[in-house]
Coordinates of C-alpha atoms and ligand atoms in Angstrom, one line a residue:
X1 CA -19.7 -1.8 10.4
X2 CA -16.0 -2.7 11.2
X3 CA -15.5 -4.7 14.0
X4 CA -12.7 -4.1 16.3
X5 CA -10.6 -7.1 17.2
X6 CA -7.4 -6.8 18.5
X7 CA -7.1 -2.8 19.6
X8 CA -5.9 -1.0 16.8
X9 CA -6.7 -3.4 13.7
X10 CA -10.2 -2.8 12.1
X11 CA -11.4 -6.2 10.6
X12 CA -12.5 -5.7 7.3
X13 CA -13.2 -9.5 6.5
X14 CA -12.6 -12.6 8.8
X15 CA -11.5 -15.4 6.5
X16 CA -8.9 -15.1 4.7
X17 CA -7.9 -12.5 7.2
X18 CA -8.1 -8.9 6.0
X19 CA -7.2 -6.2 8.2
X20 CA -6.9 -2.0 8.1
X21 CA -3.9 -0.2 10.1
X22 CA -6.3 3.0 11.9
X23 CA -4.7 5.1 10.1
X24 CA -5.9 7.9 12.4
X25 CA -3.2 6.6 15.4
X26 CA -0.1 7.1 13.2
X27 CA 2.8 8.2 15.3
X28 CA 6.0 6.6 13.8
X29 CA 7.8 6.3 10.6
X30 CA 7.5 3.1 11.2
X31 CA 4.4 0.7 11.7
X32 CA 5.1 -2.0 14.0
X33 CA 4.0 -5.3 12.7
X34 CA 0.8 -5.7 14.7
X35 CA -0.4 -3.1 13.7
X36 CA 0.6 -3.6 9.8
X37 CA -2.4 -4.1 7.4
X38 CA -2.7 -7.4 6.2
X39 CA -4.4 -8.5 2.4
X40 CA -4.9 -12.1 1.7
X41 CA -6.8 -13.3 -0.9
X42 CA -6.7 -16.7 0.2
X43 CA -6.2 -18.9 3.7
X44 CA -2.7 -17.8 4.9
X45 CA -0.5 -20.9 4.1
X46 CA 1.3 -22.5 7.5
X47 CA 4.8 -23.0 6.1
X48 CA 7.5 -24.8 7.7
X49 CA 11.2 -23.1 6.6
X50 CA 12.6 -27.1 6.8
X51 CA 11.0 -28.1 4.3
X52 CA 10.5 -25.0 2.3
X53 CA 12.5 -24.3 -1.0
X54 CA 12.5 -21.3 -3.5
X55 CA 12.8 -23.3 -6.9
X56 CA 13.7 -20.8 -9.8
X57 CA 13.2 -22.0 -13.5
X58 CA 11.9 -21.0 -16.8
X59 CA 14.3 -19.3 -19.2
X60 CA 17.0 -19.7 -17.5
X61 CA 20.4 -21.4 -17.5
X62 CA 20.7 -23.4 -14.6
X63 CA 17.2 -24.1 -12.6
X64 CA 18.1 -23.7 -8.9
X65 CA 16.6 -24.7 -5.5
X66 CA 17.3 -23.1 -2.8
X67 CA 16.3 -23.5 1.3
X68 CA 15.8 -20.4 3.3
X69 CA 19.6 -20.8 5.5
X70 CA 21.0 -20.9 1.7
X71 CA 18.7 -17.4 1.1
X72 CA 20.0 -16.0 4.3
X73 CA 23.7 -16.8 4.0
X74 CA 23.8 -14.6 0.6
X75 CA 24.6 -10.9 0.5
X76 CA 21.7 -8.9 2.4
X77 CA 20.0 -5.8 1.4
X78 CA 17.8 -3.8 3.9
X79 CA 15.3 -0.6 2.8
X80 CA 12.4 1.1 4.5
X81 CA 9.9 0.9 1.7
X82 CA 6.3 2.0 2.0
X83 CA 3.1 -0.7 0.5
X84 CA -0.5 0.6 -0.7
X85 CA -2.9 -2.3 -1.9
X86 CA -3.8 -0.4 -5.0
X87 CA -7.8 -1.0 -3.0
X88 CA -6.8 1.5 -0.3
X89 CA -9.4 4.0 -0.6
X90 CA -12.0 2.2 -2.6
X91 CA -14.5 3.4 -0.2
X92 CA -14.6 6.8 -1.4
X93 CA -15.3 5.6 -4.7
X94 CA -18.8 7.0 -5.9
X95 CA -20.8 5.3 -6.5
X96 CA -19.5 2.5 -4.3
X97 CA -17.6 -0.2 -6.2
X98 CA -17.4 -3.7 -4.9
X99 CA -14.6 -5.2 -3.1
X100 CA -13.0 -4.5 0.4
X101 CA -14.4 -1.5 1.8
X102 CA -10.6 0.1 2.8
X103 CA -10.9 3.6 3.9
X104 CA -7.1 5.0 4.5
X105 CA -5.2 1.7 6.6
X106 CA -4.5 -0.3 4.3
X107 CA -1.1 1.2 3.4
X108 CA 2.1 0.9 5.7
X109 CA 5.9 1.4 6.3
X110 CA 8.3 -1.0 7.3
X111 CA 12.3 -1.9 6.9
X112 CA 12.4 -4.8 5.1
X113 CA 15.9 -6.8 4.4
X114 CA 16.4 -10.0 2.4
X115 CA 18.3 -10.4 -1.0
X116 CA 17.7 -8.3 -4.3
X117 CA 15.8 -10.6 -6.2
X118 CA 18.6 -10.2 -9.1
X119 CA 20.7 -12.0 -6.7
X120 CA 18.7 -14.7 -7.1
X121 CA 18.2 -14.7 -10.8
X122 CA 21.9 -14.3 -11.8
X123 CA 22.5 -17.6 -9.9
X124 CA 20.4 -19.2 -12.1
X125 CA 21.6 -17.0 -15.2
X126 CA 18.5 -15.5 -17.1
X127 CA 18.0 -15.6 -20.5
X128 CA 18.4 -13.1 -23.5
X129 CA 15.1 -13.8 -24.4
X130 CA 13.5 -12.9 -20.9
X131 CA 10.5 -10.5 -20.5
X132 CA 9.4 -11.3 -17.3
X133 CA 10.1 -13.0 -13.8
X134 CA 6.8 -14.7 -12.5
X135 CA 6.6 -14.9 -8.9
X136 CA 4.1 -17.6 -7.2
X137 CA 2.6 -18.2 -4.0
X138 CA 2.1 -21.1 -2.1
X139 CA -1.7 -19.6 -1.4
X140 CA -3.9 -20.8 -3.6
X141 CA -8.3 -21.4 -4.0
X142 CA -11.0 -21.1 -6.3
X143 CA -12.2 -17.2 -6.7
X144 CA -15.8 -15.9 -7.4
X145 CA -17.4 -19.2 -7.7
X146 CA -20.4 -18.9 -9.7
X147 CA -19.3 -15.1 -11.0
X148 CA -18.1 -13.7 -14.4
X149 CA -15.2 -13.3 -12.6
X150 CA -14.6 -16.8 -11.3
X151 CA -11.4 -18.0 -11.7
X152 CA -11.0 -21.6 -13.4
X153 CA -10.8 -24.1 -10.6
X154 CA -8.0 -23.0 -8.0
X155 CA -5.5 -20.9 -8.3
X156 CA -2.0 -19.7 -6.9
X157 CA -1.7 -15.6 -5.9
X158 CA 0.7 -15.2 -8.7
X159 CA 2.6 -11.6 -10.6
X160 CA 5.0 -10.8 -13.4
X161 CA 7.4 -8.2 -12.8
X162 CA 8.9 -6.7 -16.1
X163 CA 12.4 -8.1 -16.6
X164 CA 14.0 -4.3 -15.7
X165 CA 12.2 -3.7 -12.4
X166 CA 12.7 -7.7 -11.4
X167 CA 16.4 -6.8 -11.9
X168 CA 16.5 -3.5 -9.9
X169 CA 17.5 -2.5 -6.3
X170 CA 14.5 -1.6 -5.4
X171 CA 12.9 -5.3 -5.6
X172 CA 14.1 -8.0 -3.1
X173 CA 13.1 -11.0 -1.4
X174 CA 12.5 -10.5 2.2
X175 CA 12.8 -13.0 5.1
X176 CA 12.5 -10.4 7.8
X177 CA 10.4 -7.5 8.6
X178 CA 11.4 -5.0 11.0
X179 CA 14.4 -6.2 12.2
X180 CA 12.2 -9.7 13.1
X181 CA 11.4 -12.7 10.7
X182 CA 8.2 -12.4 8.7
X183 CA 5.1 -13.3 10.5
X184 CA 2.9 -15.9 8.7
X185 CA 0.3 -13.0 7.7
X186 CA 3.0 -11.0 6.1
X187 CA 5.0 -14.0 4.1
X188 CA 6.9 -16.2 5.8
X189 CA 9.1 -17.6 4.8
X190 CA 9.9 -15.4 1.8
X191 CA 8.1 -12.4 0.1
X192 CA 8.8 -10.0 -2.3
X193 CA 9.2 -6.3 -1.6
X194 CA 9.0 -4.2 -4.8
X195 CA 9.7 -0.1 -3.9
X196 CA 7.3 1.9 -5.6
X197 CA 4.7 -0.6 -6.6
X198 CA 1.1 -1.5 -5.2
X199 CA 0.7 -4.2 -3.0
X200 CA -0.1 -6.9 -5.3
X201 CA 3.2 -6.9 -6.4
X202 CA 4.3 -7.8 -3.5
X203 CA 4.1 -11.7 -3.6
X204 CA 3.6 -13.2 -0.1
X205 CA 4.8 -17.2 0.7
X206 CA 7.3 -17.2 -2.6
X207 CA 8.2 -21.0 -3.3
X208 CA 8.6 -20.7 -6.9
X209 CA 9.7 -18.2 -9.5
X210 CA 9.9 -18.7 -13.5
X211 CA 11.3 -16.5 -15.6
X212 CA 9.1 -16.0 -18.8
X213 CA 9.3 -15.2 -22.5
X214 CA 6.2 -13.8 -22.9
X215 CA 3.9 -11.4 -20.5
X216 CA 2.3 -13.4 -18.2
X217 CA -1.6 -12.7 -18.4
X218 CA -2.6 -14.6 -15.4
X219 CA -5.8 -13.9 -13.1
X220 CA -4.3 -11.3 -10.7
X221 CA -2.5 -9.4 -13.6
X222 CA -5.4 -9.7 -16.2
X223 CA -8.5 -10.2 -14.3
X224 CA -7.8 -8.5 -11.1
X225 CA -5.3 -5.3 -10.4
X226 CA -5.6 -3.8 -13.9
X227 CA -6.6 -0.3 -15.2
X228 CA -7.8 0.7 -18.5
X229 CA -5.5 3.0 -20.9
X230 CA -6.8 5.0 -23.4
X231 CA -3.9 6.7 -25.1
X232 CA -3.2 4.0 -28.2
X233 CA -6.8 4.0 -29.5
X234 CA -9.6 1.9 -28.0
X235 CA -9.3 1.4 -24.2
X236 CA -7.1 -1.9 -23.5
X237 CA -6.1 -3.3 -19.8
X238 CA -2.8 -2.7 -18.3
X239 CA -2.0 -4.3 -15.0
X240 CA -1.5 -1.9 -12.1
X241 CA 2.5 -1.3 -11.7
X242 CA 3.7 1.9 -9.7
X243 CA 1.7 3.5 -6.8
X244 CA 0.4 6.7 -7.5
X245 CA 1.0 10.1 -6.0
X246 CA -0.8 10.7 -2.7
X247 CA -1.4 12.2 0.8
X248 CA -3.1 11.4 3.3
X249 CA -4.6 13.1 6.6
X250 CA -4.3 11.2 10.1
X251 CA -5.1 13.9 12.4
X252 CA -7.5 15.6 12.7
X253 CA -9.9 12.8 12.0
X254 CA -13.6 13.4 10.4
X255 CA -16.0 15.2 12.3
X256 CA -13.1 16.6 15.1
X257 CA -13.8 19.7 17.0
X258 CA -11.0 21.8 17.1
X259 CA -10.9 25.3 19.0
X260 CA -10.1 28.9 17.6
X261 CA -6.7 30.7 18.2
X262 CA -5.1 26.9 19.0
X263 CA -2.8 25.5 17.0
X264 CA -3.4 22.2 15.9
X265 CA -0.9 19.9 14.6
X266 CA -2.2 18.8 10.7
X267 CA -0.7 15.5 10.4
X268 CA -0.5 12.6 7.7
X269 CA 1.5 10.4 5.6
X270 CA 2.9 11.1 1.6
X271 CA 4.4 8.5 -0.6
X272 CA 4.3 7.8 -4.3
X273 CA 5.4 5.5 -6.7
X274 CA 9.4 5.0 -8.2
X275 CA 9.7 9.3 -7.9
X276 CA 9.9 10.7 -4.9
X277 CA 7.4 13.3 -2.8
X278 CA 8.5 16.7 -3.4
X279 CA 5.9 18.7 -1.7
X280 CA 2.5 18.0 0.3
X281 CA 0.3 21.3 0.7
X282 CA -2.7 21.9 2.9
X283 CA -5.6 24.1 2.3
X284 CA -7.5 24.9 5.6
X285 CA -10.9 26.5 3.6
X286 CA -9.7 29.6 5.6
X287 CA -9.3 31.8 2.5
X288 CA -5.9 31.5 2.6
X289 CA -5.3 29.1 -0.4
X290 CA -2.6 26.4 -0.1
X291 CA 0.2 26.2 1.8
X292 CA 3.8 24.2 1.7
X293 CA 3.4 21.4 4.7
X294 CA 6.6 20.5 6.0
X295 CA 8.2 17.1 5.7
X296 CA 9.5 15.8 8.4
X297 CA 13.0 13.2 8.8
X298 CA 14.9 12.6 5.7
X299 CA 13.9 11.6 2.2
X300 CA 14.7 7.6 1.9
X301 CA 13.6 6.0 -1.4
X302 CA 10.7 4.3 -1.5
X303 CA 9.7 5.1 1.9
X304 CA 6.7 7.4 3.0
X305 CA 7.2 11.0 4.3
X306 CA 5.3 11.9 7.5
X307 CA 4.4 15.8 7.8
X308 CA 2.5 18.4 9.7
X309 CA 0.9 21.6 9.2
X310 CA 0.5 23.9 11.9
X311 CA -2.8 25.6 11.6
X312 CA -4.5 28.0 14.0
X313 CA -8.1 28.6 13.7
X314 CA -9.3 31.8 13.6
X315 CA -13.1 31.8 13.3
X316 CA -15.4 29.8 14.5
X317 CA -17.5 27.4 11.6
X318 CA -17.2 24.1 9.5
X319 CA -14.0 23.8 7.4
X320 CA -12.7 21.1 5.1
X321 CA -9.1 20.3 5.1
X322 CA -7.2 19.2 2.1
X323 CA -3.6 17.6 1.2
X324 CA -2.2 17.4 -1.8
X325 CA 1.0 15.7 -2.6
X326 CA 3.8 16.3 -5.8
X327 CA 6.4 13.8 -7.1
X328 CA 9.6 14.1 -8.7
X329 CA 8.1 13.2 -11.9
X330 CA 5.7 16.2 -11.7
X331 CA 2.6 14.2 -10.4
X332 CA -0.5 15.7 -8.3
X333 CA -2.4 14.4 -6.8
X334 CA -6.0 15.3 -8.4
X335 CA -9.2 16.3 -7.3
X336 CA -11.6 14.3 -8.8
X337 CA -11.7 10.1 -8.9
X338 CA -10.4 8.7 -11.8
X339 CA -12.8 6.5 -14.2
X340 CA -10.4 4.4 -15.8
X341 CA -9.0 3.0 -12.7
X342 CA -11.7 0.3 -11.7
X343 CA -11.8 0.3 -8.2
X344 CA -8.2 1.0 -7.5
X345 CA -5.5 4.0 -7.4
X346 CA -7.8 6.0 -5.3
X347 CA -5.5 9.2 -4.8
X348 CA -7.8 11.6 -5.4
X349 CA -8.4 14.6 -2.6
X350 CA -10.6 13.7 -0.1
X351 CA -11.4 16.7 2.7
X352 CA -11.8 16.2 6.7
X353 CA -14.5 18.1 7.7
X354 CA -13.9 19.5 10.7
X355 CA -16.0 22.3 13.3
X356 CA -14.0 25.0 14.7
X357 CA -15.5 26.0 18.0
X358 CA -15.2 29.1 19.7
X359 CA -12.9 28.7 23.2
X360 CA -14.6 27.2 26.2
X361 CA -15.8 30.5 28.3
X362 CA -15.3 30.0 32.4
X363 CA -18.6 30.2 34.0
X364 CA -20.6 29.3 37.1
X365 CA -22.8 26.7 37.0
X366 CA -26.2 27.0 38.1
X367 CA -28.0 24.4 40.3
X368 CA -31.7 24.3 40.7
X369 CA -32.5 22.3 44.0
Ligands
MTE401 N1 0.8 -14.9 -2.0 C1 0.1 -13.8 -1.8 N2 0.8 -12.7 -1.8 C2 0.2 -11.5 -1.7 C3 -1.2 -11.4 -1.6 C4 -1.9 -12.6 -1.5 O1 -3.2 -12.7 -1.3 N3 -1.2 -13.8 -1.6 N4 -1.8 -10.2 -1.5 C5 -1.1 -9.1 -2.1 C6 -1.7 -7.8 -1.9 S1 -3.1 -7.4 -2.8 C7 -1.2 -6.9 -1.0 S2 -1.8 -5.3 -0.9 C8 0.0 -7.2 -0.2 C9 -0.2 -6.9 1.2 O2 0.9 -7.2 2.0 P1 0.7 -7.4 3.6 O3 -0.5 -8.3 3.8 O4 1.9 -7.9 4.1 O5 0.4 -6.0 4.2 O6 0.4 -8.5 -0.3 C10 0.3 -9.0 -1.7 N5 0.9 -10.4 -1.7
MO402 MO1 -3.7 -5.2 -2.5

């Protein structure tokens, strides 16, 4: 069972701290920072922004160095941008698969605004010969002691981007995170924000970055956060890139009573990966098939789409509401769970079972004395 710590965040393991956003109390475009989830794989690192630096090196021109005032004083670029750990979900994997037991929380909005990482890289002039951009945290430990998993002695929380998304607008370097400086849990001083990618590409406590020649095959790109492809003969790994297509339900939660002839407000959360959400539909289990949702506030890139559904009950019974969402690239979401995905990319449809009950009737109580 979840333990509830501070109001709002469900605990889903102590140390390192991992916490779900309930996403059943979304309200705002938004999520505030409290209430963000937060994915560590190790002990958050305490880092002091004096003595911090961002060293940059590998196949580059010039290696650089660079403190956080000399980060700030560059040109600044702000997005809202929406992150999914690529585990959100894993509990409604069947059978159950091993790891964090995430239900829908662990997903989240926020405006982020630092420098595009290309920024960065230009300063210290990248190769021709560059493939990828490495970026390292100062986290580090040993993981799965004693597993086939383990890792060899300790490690940093480290990802390659490709060279082309490294270098595009949608990836930057934050310092702050809506409109205040990163909190230790979500980076400080420095993390990276990449639009339209899972979580784990979103490096936390940056202090180093090398730019690389070859693809980087380290333990969270190789071991951890892949999927299997099958398309070019036998199955081979690829790490987990882009988010995939999905919407989710907030309201009504699991189990919720709802009443015949009043409306009630369908609500949830879309996002997808570089394309954005075209169309979410909701199937009520009424007879009446699907139906267009509608999307509420304006499209931004790489930012989630809230909707709603009005729906009015008309019979009494048990029903089991669906969402489904559709990209730009001509994604849907699916129905069933995928089997190539280890315990990731959970987008598949997963219906709230709700009980429609007739209204409440005005009567006179009776009192035996
Ligand atoms: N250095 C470092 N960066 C990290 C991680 C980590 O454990 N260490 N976790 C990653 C994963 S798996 C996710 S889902 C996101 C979560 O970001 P958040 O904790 O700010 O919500 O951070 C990513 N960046
Ligand atoms: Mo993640």
């Amino acid at each position: 069972m979840p333990t509830q710590e501070q109001p709002g965040l469900i605990v889903r393991q102590k140390s390192p701290e991992n916490t779900e956003f309930p996403f059943a109390s979304l309200s705002d475009w938004l999520i505030p920072t409290e209430l963000f989830f937060v994915r560590n794989h190790f002990p958050a690192p305490d880092l002091d922004a004096r003595d911090w630096r961002l060293r940059v090196d590998g196949a580059v021109e010039r290696p650089i160095e660079l403190d956080l005032d000399s980060i700030k004083s560059m040109r600044s670029a702000t997005f809202n941008a929406v992150v999914e750990c690529a585990g959100n979900g894993r509990v409604y994997y069947v059978p159950p698969k091993e790891g964090l037991q995430w239900q829908n929380g662990a997903v989240g909005n926020a405006a982020w605004t630092g420098v595009l990482l290309r920024e960065i890289l230009e300063m210290a002039g990248v190769r021709q010969t560059a493939r990828e951009v490495l970026l390292v945290g100062a986290d580090s430990g040993v993981v799965d002691t004693n597993r086939k998993t383990a890792s060899p002695g300790p490690i940093a929380f480290a990802r390659s981007l490709p060279l082309a998304k490294a270098v595009a607008d949608s990836t930057m370097l934050a310092y702050s995170m809506n409109d205040a400086p990163l909190t230790r849990e979500h980076g400080y001083p420095l993390r990276a924000v990449v639009g339209g990618w899972f979580g784990m590409a979103w490096v936390k406590w940056i202090t180093h970055i090398t730019v690389l020649e070859q693809p980087f095959l380290g333990y969270w790109q190789a071991r951890d956060y892949f999927r299997w492809e099958r398309n070019l003969g036998e199955p081979r790994l690829v790490p987990l890139t882009e988010m995939e297509v999905k919407a989710q339900i907030a309201r009504p939660v699991q189990g919720a009573r709802l009443i015949t002839g009043q409306p009630y407000r369908i609500f949830g959360a879309a996002w997808s990966g570089e394309a954005p959400i075209r169309q979410v539909q909701v199937c009520t289990g009424d007879g009446r098939g699907w139906r267009d949702a509608r999307l509420l506030e304006a499209e931004r890139p790489f930012a989630w789409r809230l909707w709603e559904y009005i729906w009015t009950p008309e019979d009494v019974g048990q029903y089991k509401l669906r969402c489904r969402a559709s990209d730009g690239a001509g994604r849907v979401q699916p129905d069933l769970q995928h089997s190539d995905f280890e315990s990731y990319g959970a987008n598949w449809i997963v219906p709230v079972e709700v009980t429609v009950v007739p209204e409440p009737q005005t009567y006179e109580a009776e009192f035996v004395i």
